[in-house]
Amino acid sequence: MSILVNQQQFHLTNGKISYVFHVLKNAQLGHLYFGKALRPDRDYTHFEKYHNPTPASCHTYEDDPAFSLETIRQEYPVYGKGDFREPAILMSQEQKSVANFVYKSHDILEGKPPISGLPATYAASSEAETVLIVLEDVYSGVELHLSYTIFANEAVIARNSRVVNKSTTALSVERMMSLSIDLPDAEMDLLHLSGTWSRERHVKTRPLEQGIQSISSIRGASSHHHNPFLALKAKDATEHTGEVFGFQFVYSGNFLAQTEVDHYGVARVQLGIHPIGFEWNLAPGEAFQSPEAVMVYSGEGLNGMSQTFHQLYRNQLIREQWKTAERPVLINNWEATYFDFNEEKLIHFAKEAKELGVELFVLDDGWFGKRNDDRTSLGDWFVDREKLPAGIASLASKVKQAGLKFGLWFEPEMISVDSDLYREHPEWAVGVPEENYTLGRNQRVLDYTNPIVVDTIFERMRAIIQETDLDYIKWDMNRNITEAYSAGLDHQGEFFHRYILGVYDLYERLTSEFPNVLFESCAGGGGRFDPALLYYAPQAWASDDTDAVERLKIQYGTSMAYPIYSIGSHVSAVPNHQTLRSTPLSLRADVAYFGTFGYELDPSSLSNEEKEIVKEQIRRYKSFRPLVRDGSFIRLQSPFEGNETAWMIVSSDQKEAIVGWYKASSTPNPRTNQVLKLKGLHHDLAYQVESRTYYGDELMQNGLPLPIEFNGANEAFAERGGDFQSKVFYLKALY
Ligand code: GLA
């Protein structure tokens, strides 16, 4: 891996990718190339593409009408110098509205400097190299610091930007993207992960067109509706072949991710904090730091892109102790009891779960304050003595005596109007004074821009963690932010970002003081499933929708960018509480295996036969858990394209694999010789699959035989028909 500098041309390369940019003749930064690695010893200035001037274009030099910022590909464009596409940065300052950032200096560093106060990918000095470019606004002296990191082993560039007010007057930043890149060819499809509560991260694809196509959130959270991720896929790219560019914003708040296609078919991709609700004020000497954005190049289709994201997040984002630690099989009481429980019921629940092989018992909402429904007590993080008279420590120790780890649900960012905390500090709730506030799940949001609020919640959580010797926290966040206002802020345009900084501060303090507590993030299910939270919470509750058929889509979509070992996926009771659909226990487990496995049901409700099945499911998951953690996940068949879904995981030495196959509804008179063509195996290894042996090339070229289904006449297969079929195969190389 290296960063080569030649005549003000910067070439970041690691043998997999190249990223090339240079200082333009007007001293701004121009973009030259991002894609498959190019030879390092070349000047790529000729990649600059000038267009013939038209009567309508504006140009910089009288004697060079082709030098028009309107068409030149740039690294961090500004508005007002002839480029009429959307800029990466917008600032306003008294008596000045146009910025002109020109190259001043650069510095090359080993490794990757951390971004203070913000979660980001990290790298040891041998794992990455970073170039920091300093640009200066010729009019005001304001500096822009652009950071580019290339990793030794991944086809990824990580970027962030920082503006430093070196001028003598105050400055207001109105738009500040973390990344901007002008790709030369817009003949691509835009792929994004969108949906809503209970059907998060569905895969959506549409062709790029001249103009802006964007996804975003202005909800105060990265949102159920759009994930801060987009991919641009060449028209001929598939799951396994062709060029794909993947982009992701490492941030949990308001975001904008957009592609603007110009009149010459150049695609400008930008990711950053959403400019709506954002205005940051900088006195002379102050600086504003953007969050990180990462971009991936894949020459091997969408799967190639996903595997790079998975590797990046596993190796360079998830904190050290959770990279290799096995995630416990958990049981959560929410759908089993909702708010209706007492100590006896919970201990019984935990003991039964232990019998089944569960390792962690999670007590969800309702253990604190006087919370018998969702109208009360958020903020009162003291045990409810009516439900649990012996206290939370007593419950924790009994659960631990039963041989399980103990976890608790918190919703640390929220406050109920009916709570002691609100009665004491109504001013701690976000909202414009004297105005009606908008409700969401009967609760209000705590003002995390106020450090005293963050301190108070930290102290309360710390006390509970210590008292219970807690092993796990499910950190929920169930409503979006309205009436964004804090009395403590001079500039309300800073509210949303400062709020998220407060959330990161609390996460940072808790994870530093309690590194062995496993955090699972949650926001009404998957409303804040983003890489920034993965930095603190290595797993996330993917969706409140636990229906296995729906989960196929949710987990398939989530796998586009996130390692499957971060996807919280549980077996729940039937009829399913979200869809009222009844699916077999086998399907529910076969889907949940491909994530962090657990149960969301009352073990006492299981028949003896079902208990035996669950025991076997847990034993099975434990047997391939390291593969779920370390293996390469490969999507084979999309639930968005048909009735069947398939995916697999292969170990890095290709000696082991698991394959999941699912069929949502039955087919009349199905074919009997159906096969599934696998990927990623070793051609010459012989794999044992159940009682048979196949070579890797057979499984990939000819396919793995799927179960023979009932067709109305073949009585011998009468048990293998109907809707909701599934099968998980385990493959082990013999020789
Ligand atoms: C949210 C979560 C659920 C559960 C409830 C508790 O909806 O997503 O899993 O924890 O809150 O109120």
XYZ file of C-alpha atoms and ligand atoms in Angstrom:
747
model
C 0.000 0.000 0.000
C 1.296 3.434 -0.744
C 0.470 7.037 -1.373
C 2.525 8.271 -4.304
C 2.992 11.953 -4.954
C 4.226 13.096 -8.324
C 4.093 16.716 -9.460
C 1.108 17.457 -7.233
C -0.635 14.294 -8.362
C -1.667 11.953 -5.530
C -2.080 8.252 -6.209
C -3.393 6.078 -3.379
C -3.054 2.424 -4.239
C -2.861 -0.968 -2.540
C -2.793 -3.329 -5.497
C -6.570 -3.686 -5.393
C -7.683 -0.118 -6.021
C -6.290 3.196 -7.137
C -7.569 6.620 -6.158
C -5.959 9.469 -8.085
C -6.412 13.225 -7.787
C -4.294 16.248 -8.507
C -3.909 19.968 -8.132
C -5.615 21.657 -11.062
C -4.158 24.546 -12.976
C -6.302 26.933 -10.902
C -4.857 25.261 -7.728
C -8.162 23.636 -6.731
C -8.266 19.847 -6.401
C -9.338 17.807 -9.411
C -10.423 14.187 -9.419
C -8.792 11.781 -11.865
C -9.688 8.183 -11.060
C -11.221 5.728 -8.603
C -11.386 2.050 -9.473
C -9.348 -1.078 -10.023
C -5.634 -0.603 -9.297
C -3.571 1.090 -12.007
C 0.187 0.902 -12.411
C 1.801 3.110 -9.805
C 4.544 4.692 -11.931
C 2.401 6.793 -14.260
C 1.209 10.321 -14.656
C -2.577 10.241 -15.059
C -3.132 13.884 -15.931
C -4.564 12.792 -19.257
C -7.553 11.348 -17.374
C -8.720 14.923 -16.978
C -11.511 15.309 -19.518
C -12.112 18.721 -20.953
C -15.242 19.418 -22.901
C -15.614 21.794 -25.766
C -16.755 25.124 -24.444
C -20.342 26.036 -25.233
C -21.784 29.521 -25.378
C -23.508 28.744 -22.075
C -20.486 27.618 -20.034
C -18.441 29.788 -17.711
C -14.674 29.412 -17.720
C -11.818 30.439 -15.485
C -9.280 31.744 -18.021
C -9.787 34.040 -20.956
C -7.282 32.138 -23.062
C -8.539 28.687 -22.067
C -12.326 28.540 -22.494
C -12.257 24.750 -22.017
C -11.172 25.112 -18.393
C -14.632 25.275 -16.935
C -15.379 24.122 -13.397
C -18.810 23.280 -14.683
C -17.361 20.193 -16.317
C -14.049 19.512 -14.608
C -14.183 16.603 -12.196
C -13.370 17.783 -8.701
C -12.583 16.541 -5.210
C -14.351 19.059 -3.010
C -16.293 21.522 -5.178
C -17.510 24.958 -4.182
C -20.405 27.020 -5.478
C -19.931 30.325 -7.234
C -16.824 29.717 -9.354
C -18.529 28.332 -12.410
C -19.601 24.871 -11.195
C -23.377 24.719 -11.093
C -23.637 21.260 -9.604
C -24.207 20.968 -5.851
C -21.125 21.908 -3.828
C -19.405 19.934 -1.089
C -19.217 22.962 1.167
C -21.243 26.114 1.640
C -20.165 28.760 4.092
C -21.221 32.285 4.685
C -19.241 35.064 6.153
C -19.866 38.759 6.395
C -19.213 40.462 3.063
C -18.238 37.247 1.359
C -20.228 34.499 -0.232
C -17.875 32.667 -2.588
C -15.094 30.375 -1.471
C -12.114 29.374 -3.554
C -10.127 26.640 -1.843
C -6.671 26.183 -3.333
C -3.912 23.750 -2.520
C -1.595 24.871 0.286
C 0.251 21.802 1.567
C -0.028 18.111 2.299
C 1.228 15.585 4.776
C 1.449 11.793 4.561
C 0.937 9.787 7.738
C 1.298 6.133 8.602
C -1.934 4.591 9.853
C -5.063 6.626 10.337
C -5.562 9.446 12.840
C -8.687 9.039 15.004
C -11.471 11.583 14.564
C -12.006 13.196 17.916
C -15.505 12.663 19.330
C -16.689 10.659 16.335
C -16.705 6.927 15.663
C -14.645 5.969 12.619
C -12.669 3.122 11.134
C -9.257 2.730 12.713
C -5.933 1.266 11.603
C -2.531 0.512 13.066
C 0.429 2.192 11.378
C 1.104 -0.861 9.210
C -2.548 -1.225 8.167
C -3.174 2.085 6.426
C -1.724 5.297 5.098
C -3.355 8.710 5.146
C -2.802 11.855 3.141
C -3.978 15.123 4.638
C -4.426 17.896 2.105
C -4.624 21.462 3.347
C -6.515 23.873 1.106
C -6.910 27.552 1.781
C -9.655 29.927 0.769
C -7.834 32.655 -1.148
C -10.269 35.314 -0.002
C -10.448 34.688 3.734
C -7.632 32.353 4.759
C -10.180 29.745 5.998
C -8.591 26.301 5.733
C -10.079 23.066 4.552
C -8.355 19.847 5.588
C -9.247 16.823 3.487
C -8.232 13.426 4.799
C -7.907 10.328 2.589
C -6.962 6.935 4.016
C -6.106 3.842 2.038
C -6.042 0.504 3.871
C -3.431 -2.157 3.179
C -5.867 -5.000 2.653
C -9.194 -3.537 1.649
C -10.510 -1.946 -1.513
C -11.613 1.069 0.503
C -10.883 4.782 0.770
C -12.013 6.524 3.967
C -12.526 10.259 3.869
C -13.404 13.123 6.146
C -13.121 16.879 6.002
C -12.456 19.631 8.471
C -12.848 23.362 8.128
C -10.675 25.647 10.262
C -11.619 29.275 10.574
C -8.269 30.960 10.116
C -9.940 34.205 9.114
C -10.547 37.148 11.394
C -14.338 37.075 11.313
C -17.008 34.575 12.342
C -18.042 31.995 9.827
C -21.127 29.892 9.397
C -20.900 26.473 7.721
C -24.180 25.598 6.015
C -23.207 22.460 4.170
C -20.219 20.252 4.689
C -20.031 16.917 2.944
C -17.709 14.207 4.192
C -17.091 12.976 0.692
C -17.568 14.236 -2.835
C -16.428 12.433 -5.949
C -17.123 12.936 -9.649
C -17.321 9.560 -11.371
C -16.886 9.815 -15.140
C -19.739 7.594 -16.216
C -23.339 7.761 -15.056
C -24.455 4.709 -17.061
C -25.177 2.985 -13.774
C -27.990 1.968 -11.481
C -28.401 3.433 -8.023
C -28.965 0.818 -5.345
C -30.094 1.811 -1.869
C -31.593 0.267 1.252
C -34.945 1.733 2.087
C -38.212 0.901 3.833
C -39.900 1.833 7.056
C -40.503 0.463 10.557
C -40.862 -3.327 10.402
C -39.540 -3.586 6.840
C -36.165 -1.930 6.966
C -33.368 -2.026 4.391
C -35.194 -3.455 1.409
C -33.059 -3.397 -1.704
C -34.198 -0.741 -4.197
C -32.587 -0.160 -7.577
C -33.207 2.545 -10.158
C -31.325 3.909 -13.136
C -29.378 7.130 -12.755
C -30.759 10.037 -14.737
C -29.633 13.584 -15.332
C -30.431 15.469 -12.137
C -30.228 14.650 -8.462
C -31.309 11.355 -6.951
C -30.884 11.208 -3.236
C -31.708 9.363 -0.074
C -31.641 11.082 3.261
C -32.876 11.416 6.794
C -33.845 14.564 8.683
C -35.352 12.607 11.587
C -32.450 12.983 13.999
C -31.498 9.344 13.407
C -30.100 7.512 10.413
C -33.623 6.032 10.174
C -35.707 3.000 9.272
C -36.530 4.704 5.994
C -33.143 5.108 4.355
C -29.847 3.615 5.374
C -26.834 5.940 4.981
C -25.611 3.777 2.144
C -25.719 3.838 -1.613
C -24.118 1.845 -4.370
C -23.645 2.639 -8.033
C -23.682 -0.448 -10.126
C -22.587 -0.693 -13.765
C -25.457 -1.704 -16.043
C -23.849 -5.063 -16.713
C -22.855 -5.744 -13.098
C -24.473 -8.654 -11.277
C -24.199 -10.070 -7.784
C -20.884 -11.653 -8.733
C -19.446 -9.770 -11.691
C -18.919 -6.230 -12.867
C -18.097 -2.875 -11.370
C -19.802 -1.538 -8.291
C -18.981 1.514 -6.181
C -20.318 1.403 -2.616
C -20.549 4.437 -0.350
C -21.408 4.636 3.285
C -21.621 7.395 5.857
C -20.283 6.518 9.295
C -22.870 8.540 11.167
C -26.120 8.048 13.092
C -27.937 11.355 12.593
C -29.379 13.399 9.734
C -27.695 12.561 6.482
C -27.760 13.199 2.780
C -26.428 10.688 0.266
C -26.913 11.797 -3.298
C -25.834 11.384 -6.867
C -26.079 14.306 -9.230
C -25.763 13.423 -12.876
C -24.711 16.375 -14.990
C -25.356 17.168 -18.639
C -22.255 15.250 -19.746
C -23.119 12.133 -17.776
C -20.695 12.686 -14.894
C -22.026 11.320 -11.602
C -21.185 13.424 -8.573
C -21.647 11.382 -5.416
C -21.815 13.174 -2.084
C -22.359 11.945 1.465
C -22.546 14.089 4.539
C -24.636 15.634 7.281
C -27.947 16.831 5.824
C -27.811 20.592 5.272
C -31.413 20.927 6.489
C -31.279 21.697 10.201
C -27.543 22.289 10.049
C -25.668 25.531 10.468
C -22.410 25.508 12.373
C -20.832 28.683 13.639
C -17.111 29.108 13.871
C -15.465 31.993 15.657
C -11.944 32.792 14.444
C -9.666 29.912 15.405
C -12.477 27.328 15.720
C -12.847 24.221 13.566
C -15.628 21.914 12.416
C -14.924 18.258 11.812
C -17.134 16.168 9.520
C -17.895 12.512 10.263
C -16.249 9.853 8.124
C -17.507 8.428 4.840
C -16.101 5.292 3.247
C -16.114 4.175 -0.356
C -15.563 0.730 -1.767
C -14.676 -0.378 -5.261
C -15.622 -3.849 -6.416
C -14.827 -5.472 -9.734
C -16.743 -8.513 -8.548
C -20.279 -7.273 -8.391
C -22.424 -6.559 -5.371
C -21.110 -9.543 -3.437
C -17.574 -8.259 -3.860
C -18.655 -4.877 -2.530
C -20.473 -6.403 0.440
C -17.556 -8.626 1.371
C -15.277 -5.598 1.390
C -17.667 -3.698 3.667
C -17.950 -6.765 5.916
C -14.193 -7.105 6.156
C -13.684 -3.408 6.749
C -16.199 -3.294 9.565
C -15.036 -6.551 11.122
C -11.355 -5.627 11.027
C -11.237 -1.854 11.210
C -14.428 -0.691 12.918
C -15.819 -3.092 15.500
C -13.813 -2.676 18.661
C -11.046 -5.110 19.400
C -12.651 -7.267 22.104
C -15.764 -7.955 19.991
C -13.939 -8.890 16.814
C -13.321 -12.410 17.922
C -15.503 -12.852 21.008
C -18.374 -15.235 20.432
C -21.714 -13.524 20.744
C -23.974 -15.308 23.193
C -27.182 -17.033 22.126
C -29.746 -14.865 23.856
C -33.344 -14.958 24.893
C -35.312 -11.729 25.181
C -38.577 -11.538 27.115
C -40.207 -8.678 25.156
C -42.583 -10.557 22.884
C -43.077 -13.206 25.581
C -44.245 -10.950 28.404
C -44.277 -7.331 27.218
C -44.654 -5.291 30.454
C -46.288 -8.097 32.413
C -43.694 -9.912 34.526
C -42.397 -10.428 38.045
C -39.257 -11.991 39.458
C -40.686 -15.474 39.750
C -41.857 -15.465 36.152
C -38.506 -14.211 34.909
C -36.436 -16.685 36.897
C -38.593 -19.516 35.627
C -38.190 -18.143 32.101
C -34.410 -17.943 32.496
C -34.077 -21.443 33.950
C -36.096 -22.928 31.142
C -33.994 -21.032 28.621
C -30.833 -22.362 30.209
C -32.139 -25.904 29.791
C -32.462 -25.206 26.084
C -28.854 -24.045 25.774
C -29.392 -20.262 25.833
C -26.427 -18.283 27.188
C -27.778 -14.795 27.883
C -31.063 -13.683 29.374
C -32.185 -10.177 28.380
C -34.818 -8.360 30.380
C -36.390 -5.879 27.988
C -38.547 -2.815 28.630
C -40.538 -2.422 31.862
C -38.117 -3.178 34.729
C -37.711 0.418 35.950
C -39.791 3.283 37.376
C -43.468 2.400 37.271
C -43.488 1.274 33.702
C -46.527 -0.890 33.039
C -47.088 0.598 29.614
C -45.212 2.911 27.288
C -46.599 6.154 28.751
C -44.360 6.421 31.735
C -40.984 6.291 33.527
C -38.342 6.717 30.812
C -35.496 8.490 32.556
C -36.185 6.830 35.925
C -33.500 4.176 35.687
C -34.260 2.672 39.112
C -35.759 -0.767 39.529
C -39.545 -1.066 39.830
C -39.918 -2.583 43.323
C -43.525 -3.508 42.673
C -42.531 -5.884 39.916
C -39.150 -6.826 41.323
C -39.362 -6.315 45.122
C -35.971 -7.919 45.786
C -34.305 -5.484 43.391
C -32.473 -5.749 40.107
C -29.248 -7.067 41.640
C -31.152 -9.966 43.162
C -32.675 -10.836 39.797
C -29.300 -10.551 38.093
C -27.611 -12.807 40.596
C -30.365 -15.432 40.363
C -30.113 -15.414 36.585
C -26.356 -15.787 36.850
C -26.728 -18.580 39.408
C -28.905 -20.334 36.878
C -25.875 -20.268 34.576
C -26.828 -17.434 32.244
C -25.403 -14.020 31.528
C -27.655 -11.088 32.316
C -28.668 -8.204 30.060
C -30.982 -5.195 30.350
C -32.878 -2.856 28.044
C -32.370 0.889 28.312
C -33.688 3.786 26.297
C -31.159 6.334 27.531
C -32.040 9.195 25.189
C -35.713 9.420 26.144
C -37.864 10.882 28.895
C -41.517 10.254 29.741
C -43.539 13.260 30.815
C -44.813 11.006 33.588
C -41.440 10.432 35.238
C -39.610 11.737 38.290
C -36.840 12.957 35.985
C -39.276 15.097 33.997
C -40.960 16.422 37.128
C -37.525 17.479 38.357
C -36.123 18.687 35.026
C -38.765 19.455 32.419
C -36.191 21.703 30.751
C -34.107 18.613 29.895
C -36.608 17.566 27.247
C -35.947 18.758 23.705
C -38.503 21.333 22.606
C -39.247 24.959 21.975
C -40.404 26.545 25.261
C -44.049 27.598 25.419
C -44.904 25.560 22.344
C -46.875 22.365 22.086
C -44.563 19.482 21.487
C -45.107 16.603 19.132
C -45.434 13.209 20.747
C -43.904 9.997 19.519
C -44.575 6.735 21.344
C -45.853 8.898 24.237
C -42.397 10.146 25.059
C -40.032 13.046 24.580
C -36.374 13.197 23.707
C -33.707 14.168 26.222
C -31.504 17.068 25.290
C -28.222 15.319 24.618
C -26.627 18.592 23.541
C -26.550 19.349 27.277
C -23.544 17.645 28.922
C -25.313 17.593 32.316
C -28.026 15.406 30.839
C -25.443 13.000 29.419
C -23.598 12.967 32.784
C -26.793 12.196 34.690
C -27.796 9.296 32.447
C -24.239 7.985 32.506
C -24.251 7.945 36.326
C -27.580 6.129 36.426
C -26.575 3.526 33.897
C -23.217 3.046 35.553
C -24.899 2.365 38.904
C -27.139 -0.307 37.358
C -24.263 -1.900 35.421
C -22.175 -2.127 38.580
C -25.041 -3.296 40.774
C -25.988 -6.109 38.416
C -22.539 -6.919 37.039
C -24.261 -6.511 33.718
C -23.140 -8.453 30.647
C -25.241 -6.870 27.904
C -27.233 -3.725 27.135
C -29.907 -3.304 24.498
C -29.809 0.458 23.809
C -33.087 1.467 22.252
C -34.240 4.758 20.687
C -37.891 4.740 19.809
C -38.804 8.124 18.410
C -37.528 10.780 16.056
C -36.724 14.333 16.989
C -39.171 17.195 16.536
C -39.060 20.799 17.802
C -35.273 20.547 17.744
C -34.264 23.213 20.205
C -32.017 23.471 23.220
C -32.052 26.453 25.564
C -28.368 25.835 26.147
C -27.353 26.490 22.543
C -26.555 29.876 21.042
C -27.027 28.504 17.548
C -29.924 26.100 17.063
C -28.476 24.991 13.718
C -25.968 23.010 15.753
C -28.640 21.053 17.610
C -28.862 17.839 15.580
C -25.150 17.250 15.287
C -24.476 18.139 18.907
C -27.245 15.723 19.900
C -25.476 12.859 18.114
C -22.147 13.924 19.598
C -23.837 13.584 23.018
C -25.008 10.065 22.113
C -21.467 9.118 21.022
C -20.080 10.647 24.217
C -22.307 8.433 26.355
C -21.464 5.362 24.286
C -17.770 6.200 24.514
C -17.860 6.585 28.280
C -19.844 3.414 28.879
C -17.844 1.250 26.483
C -14.527 2.543 27.857
C -15.471 1.952 31.461
C -17.232 -1.356 30.773
C -15.433 -2.853 27.764
C -16.848 -6.292 28.466
C -20.471 -5.259 28.334
C -21.867 -6.265 24.956
C -24.021 -3.490 23.474
C -26.765 -4.144 20.967
C -28.153 -1.013 19.347
C -31.814 -0.737 18.507
C -34.178 2.020 17.422
C -37.706 0.668 17.282
C -35.988 -2.260 15.570
C -33.642 -1.158 12.780
C -34.092 2.619 12.874
C -30.451 3.369 13.572
C -28.572 0.499 11.972
C -25.448 2.324 10.820
C -21.674 1.817 10.867
C -21.126 4.541 13.452
C -23.101 2.641 16.065
C -21.394 -0.609 15.081
C -18.212 0.977 16.376
C -19.695 0.914 19.879
C -22.365 -1.754 19.615
C -21.081 -4.667 17.527
C -24.584 -5.971 16.951
C -27.881 -4.274 16.168
C -31.500 -5.407 16.437
C -32.303 -5.527 12.749
C -36.053 -5.038 12.928
C -39.044 -5.336 15.221
C -40.398 -7.582 12.513
C -39.448 -11.098 13.570
C -41.492 -12.883 10.914
C -39.117 -15.288 9.159
C -40.381 -14.567 5.642
C -40.054 -10.816 6.150
C -36.678 -11.324 7.789
C -35.343 -12.876 4.584
C -35.700 -9.506 2.893
C -34.499 -7.471 5.861
C -31.413 -9.608 6.444
C -30.652 -9.919 2.750
C -30.777 -6.129 2.348
C -28.772 -5.525 5.515
C -26.051 -7.860 4.277
C -25.351 -5.432 1.405
C -23.236 -3.373 3.761
C -23.116 -5.016 7.192
C -21.365 -8.175 8.386
C -23.989 -10.731 9.244
C -22.434 -11.187 12.685
C -23.804 -7.741 13.459
C -27.405 -8.543 12.507
C -29.582 -9.316 15.535
C -31.930 -12.106 14.420
C -34.189 -14.163 16.673
C -36.710 -16.966 16.514
C -40.074 -15.700 17.756
C -43.450 -17.246 18.531
C -46.232 -17.850 16.016
C -48.559 -16.449 14.901
C -45.963 -13.738 14.413
C -46.731 -10.589 16.399
C -46.107 -8.247 13.476
C -47.574 -10.126 10.503
C -49.827 -12.736 12.171
C -48.152 -15.293 9.887
C -47.457 -18.792 11.200
C -44.254 -20.328 9.942
C -42.533 -23.556 11.012
C -39.988 -23.447 13.825
C -37.436 -24.824 11.379
C -37.797 -21.880 8.981
C -37.581 -19.382 11.835
C -34.266 -20.836 12.989
C -32.926 -21.391 9.485
C -33.290 -17.648 8.869
C -32.077 -16.524 12.309
C -28.895 -18.643 12.067
C -27.541 -16.056 9.640
C -27.000 -13.382 12.255
C -26.546 -13.165 16.016
C -28.882 -15.939 17.014
C -31.474 -15.827 19.780
C -35.078 -16.344 20.837
C -37.891 -13.902 21.441
C -40.510 -16.195 22.979
C -41.608 -17.805 26.240
C -39.860 -21.171 26.594
C -42.768 -22.471 28.713
C -45.038 -22.057 25.717
C -43.053 -24.688 23.805
C -44.211 -28.308 23.745
C -41.705 -30.955 24.824
C -41.127 -31.852 21.212
C -40.486 -28.202 20.320
C -38.087 -27.895 23.243
C -36.047 -30.748 21.833
C -36.031 -29.059 18.434
C -34.896 -25.760 19.989
C -32.108 -27.546 21.890
C -30.915 -28.977 18.618
C -31.147 -25.595 16.891
C -29.003 -23.950 19.560
C -26.495 -26.789 19.507
C -26.320 -26.473 15.744
C -25.838 -22.704 15.806
C -23.048 -23.027 18.347
C -21.328 -25.561 16.120
C -21.081 -23.121 13.222
C -20.967 -19.862 15.163
C -17.289 -19.179 14.336
C -18.184 -19.482 10.672
C -20.947 -16.901 11.048
C -18.397 -14.603 12.669
C -15.412 -15.100 10.372
C -16.642 -16.546 7.096
C -17.408 -14.833 3.796
C -21.119 -14.300 3.304
C -22.354 -14.855 -0.249
C -25.824 -13.998 -1.522
C -27.096 -16.567 -4.028
C -30.776 -15.843 -4.658
C -32.666 -12.674 -3.846
C -36.022 -12.618 -2.028
C -36.710 -9.400 -3.952
C -36.608 -11.284 -7.232
C -38.622 -14.394 -6.591
C -40.122 -16.942 -4.286
C -36.809 -18.449 -3.254
C -33.897 -17.052 -1.286
C -30.464 -18.568 -0.824
C -27.216 -17.513 0.765
C -24.139 -19.172 2.170
C -21.076 -18.614 4.326
C -17.669 -20.048 3.436
C -14.703 -20.220 5.809
C -11.547 -18.395 4.757
C -9.742 -21.697 4.141
C -12.758 -22.899 2.089
C -12.941 -26.077 4.139
C -16.287 -25.389 5.719
C -19.520 -23.763 4.613
C -23.154 -23.407 5.536
C -25.848 -22.858 2.964
C -29.347 -21.534 3.638
C -32.152 -22.148 1.140
C -35.719 -20.866 1.595
C -38.929 -21.095 -0.386
C -41.752 -18.821 0.753
C -44.727 -20.425 -0.989
C -45.166 -23.848 -2.476
C -45.207 -24.559 -6.202
C -47.737 -26.984 -7.691
C -46.026 -30.016 -9.195
C -42.484 -28.732 -8.581
C -39.525 -30.092 -10.491
C -37.759 -32.896 -8.694
C -34.179 -32.233 -9.682
C -33.838 -28.721 -8.380
C -30.298 -27.653 -7.541
C -28.639 -24.615 -6.049
C -25.368 -23.489 -7.617
C -22.960 -22.599 -4.863
C -20.089 -20.105 -4.920
C -16.798 -19.518 -3.180
C -15.858 -23.181 -2.609
C -12.564 -24.768 -3.572
C -12.885 -26.554 -6.922
C -10.722 -29.480 -5.895
C -11.921 -30.117 -2.372
C -14.413 -32.882 -1.712
C -17.182 -31.735 0.604
C -19.329 -33.932 2.776
C -22.961 -32.775 2.659
C -25.161 -34.911 4.875
C -24.470 -38.486 3.737
C -23.006 -37.610 0.333
C -19.735 -36.244 -0.971
C -19.338 -33.745 -3.807
C -16.357 -31.882 -5.180
C -16.390 -28.111 -5.013
C -16.566 -27.805 -8.803
C -19.660 -30.050 -8.905
C -21.400 -27.950 -6.281
C -20.570 -24.743 -8.093
C -21.063 -25.910 -11.691
C -23.821 -28.485 -11.383
C -25.244 -27.447 -8.037
C -26.287 -28.808 -4.671
C -29.423 -30.972 -4.916
C -32.315 -29.377 -3.041
C -34.948 -31.348 -1.150
C -37.486 -33.143 -3.305
C -40.868 -31.602 -2.689
C -44.310 -33.135 -2.470
C -46.223 -32.820 -5.770
C -49.590 -34.255 -4.801
C -48.650 -37.796 -5.783
C -45.175 -38.653 -4.492
C -46.391 -39.742 -1.039
C -42.885 -40.457 0.179
C -42.218 -36.711 0.232
C -45.502 -35.660 1.784
C -43.727 -33.959 4.668
C -41.629 -31.773 2.407
C -44.243 -29.650 0.815
C -46.293 -26.622 1.496
C -45.343 -23.048 2.107
C -42.318 -21.916 4.120
C -39.812 -24.583 3.203
C -36.207 -24.169 4.186
C -33.022 -26.072 4.669
C -29.613 -25.239 6.080
C -26.813 -27.465 4.776
C -23.464 -27.877 6.479
C -20.491 -28.618 4.191
C -17.210 -29.951 5.464
C -14.188 -30.632 3.255
C -12.912 -34.197 3.629
C -9.930 -34.105 1.295
C -38.708 -1.179 20.683
C -37.756 -2.307 20.389
C -38.351 -3.609 20.839
C -38.628 -3.541 22.324
C -39.543 -2.366 22.619
C -39.703 -2.141 24.102
O -39.840 -1.257 19.892
O -37.433 -2.324 19.042
O -37.474 -4.683 20.562
O -37.428 -3.429 23.024
O -39.046 -1.153 22.061
O -40.505 -1.073 24.391
